[in-house]
C-alpha positions as a printed NumPy array, in Angstrom:
array([[ 48.523,  25.167, -74.407],
       [ 45.709,  23.575, -72.366],
       [ 45.107,  24.591, -68.82 ],
       [ 44.753,  21.99 , -66.125],
       [ 41.779,  22.607, -63.864],
       [ 42.737,  23.174, -60.258],
       [ 41.354,  20.889, -57.591],
       [ 38.782,  22.194, -55.168],
       [ 41.392,  22.451, -52.425],
       [ 43.705,  24.423, -54.692],
       [ 40.965,  26.896, -55.514],
       [ 40.094,  27.644, -51.905],
       [ 42.375,  29.802, -49.86 ],
       [ 42.72 ,  30.558, -46.155],
       [ 39.365,  30.755, -44.341],
       [ 37.457,  29.438, -47.34 ],
       [ 38.816,  25.899, -46.968],
       [ 36.293,  23.321, -45.9  ],
       [ 37.037,  21.309, -42.824],
       [ 35.261,  18.11 , -41.936],
       [ 34.681,  16.993, -38.399],
       [ 34.332,  13.28 , -38.057],
       [ 32.27 ,  12.261, -35.089],
       [ 31.831,   8.768, -33.824],
       [ 28.257,   8.097, -32.83 ],
       [ 27.64 ,   5.766, -29.968],
       [ 24.326,   4.019, -29.659],
       [ 22.575,   5.24 , -26.563],
       [ 21.673,   2.293, -24.386],
       [ 18.442,   2.412, -22.476],
       [ 17.374,   0.388, -19.509],
       [ 14.642,  -2.081, -20.369],
       [ 11.162,  -1.074, -19.249],
       [ 10.157,  -2.437, -15.861],
       [  6.866,  -4.102, -14.985],
       [  4.892,  -4.114, -11.745],
       [  3.505,  -7.456, -10.602],
       [  0.136,  -7.03 ,  -8.863],
       [ -1.928,  -9.346,  -6.701],
       [ -5.692,  -8.812,  -6.766],
       [ -8.072,  -9.519,  -3.922],
       [-10.832, -12.093,  -4.092],
       [-13.265, -13.387,  -1.49 ],
       [-12.198, -17.026,  -1.681],
       [ -8.402, -17.379,  -1.502],
       [ -7.289, -17.879,   2.123],
       [ -5.019, -15.201,   3.553],
       [ -2.408, -17.783,   4.576],
       [ -2.242, -19.03 ,   0.997],
       [ -1.489, -15.487,  -0.207],
       [  1.234, -15.169,   2.438],
       [  2.693, -18.482,   1.259],
       [  2.686, -17.251,  -2.388],
       [  4.528, -14.065,  -1.412],
       [  7.144, -15.958,   0.58 ],
       [  7.665, -18.654,  -2.041],
       [  7.667, -16.696,  -5.301],
       [  8.755, -13.241,  -4.184],
       [ 11.252, -14.125,  -1.442],
       [  9.522, -12.092,   1.244],
       [  9.837, -12.666,   4.939],
       [  6.714, -13.783,   6.768],
       [  6.217, -10.269,   8.197],
       [  6.578,  -8.59 ,   4.768],
       [  4.272, -11.129,   3.138],
       [  1.665, -10.667,   5.872],
       [  1.743,  -6.881,   5.439],
       [  1.34 ,  -7.097,   1.637],
       [ -1.469,  -9.645,   2.051],
       [ -3.318,  -7.191,   4.319],
       [ -2.854,  -4.431,   1.741],
       [ -4.327,  -6.688,  -0.953],
       [ -7.206,  -7.578,   1.379],
       [ -7.997,  -3.982,   2.359],
       [ -7.276,  -2.073,  -0.874],
       [ -8.144,  -4.724,  -3.44 ],
       [ -4.662,  -4.993,  -4.932],
       [ -1.003,  -4.432,  -4.171],
       [  2.275,  -4.23 ,  -6.061],
       [  4.355,  -7.204,  -4.963],
       [  7.454,  -6.442,  -7.026],
       [  8.94 ,  -4.628, -10.013],
       [ 10.853,  -6.673, -12.567],
       [ 11.983,  -6.826, -16.19 ],
       [  9.336,  -8.086, -18.607],
       [ 10.554, -11.691, -18.687],
       [ 10.879, -11.999, -14.911],
       [  7.485, -10.365, -14.294],
       [  5.846, -12.626, -16.869],
       [  7.388, -15.698, -15.237],
       [  6.293, -14.653, -11.735],
       [  2.715, -14.063, -12.915],
       [  2.641, -17.475, -14.61 ],
       [  4.074, -19.219, -11.526],
       [  1.543, -17.616,  -9.177],
       [ -1.389, -18.31 , -11.483],
       [ -0.349, -21.928, -12.052],
       [  0.268, -22.583,  -8.351],
       [ -3.085, -21.007,  -7.435],
       [ -4.991, -23.074, -10.001],
       [ -3.296, -26.291,  -8.884],
       [ -4.494, -25.542,  -5.342],
       [ -7.965, -24.615,  -6.641],
       [ -7.823, -20.938,  -5.648],
       [ -9.07 , -18.093,  -7.883],
       [ -6.181, -15.754,  -6.94 ],
       [ -5.376, -13.306,  -9.756],
       [ -1.9  , -11.983, -10.489],
       [ -1.222,  -9.481, -13.265],
       [  1.525,  -7.219, -14.531],
       [  1.603,  -3.713, -15.951],
       [  4.265,  -1.389, -17.252],
       [  5.757,   0.81 , -14.579]])
């Protein structure tokens, strides 16, 4: 008479039985990296033009814009906002385009926060 091999579960007894834990993995979402938009000082762009840029493209009040403009003037640059990559890129392009159309050499850049 032939013997029938026992299954793995039949062979194991008590504490020897294997148990499987099924875990559901969730992808960990991360916030997108943020970018600082910077205005750089030059000796040719009028201060009022810089104030106008800050009011128009960054939604600042006149007082806030004036204060940032003075920081740019005195320190050489200032952070004018922190945005997602796409928004920062758009703001930089808008400022640069507007400045060129008005024949001012104002520089606006962005860098990772």
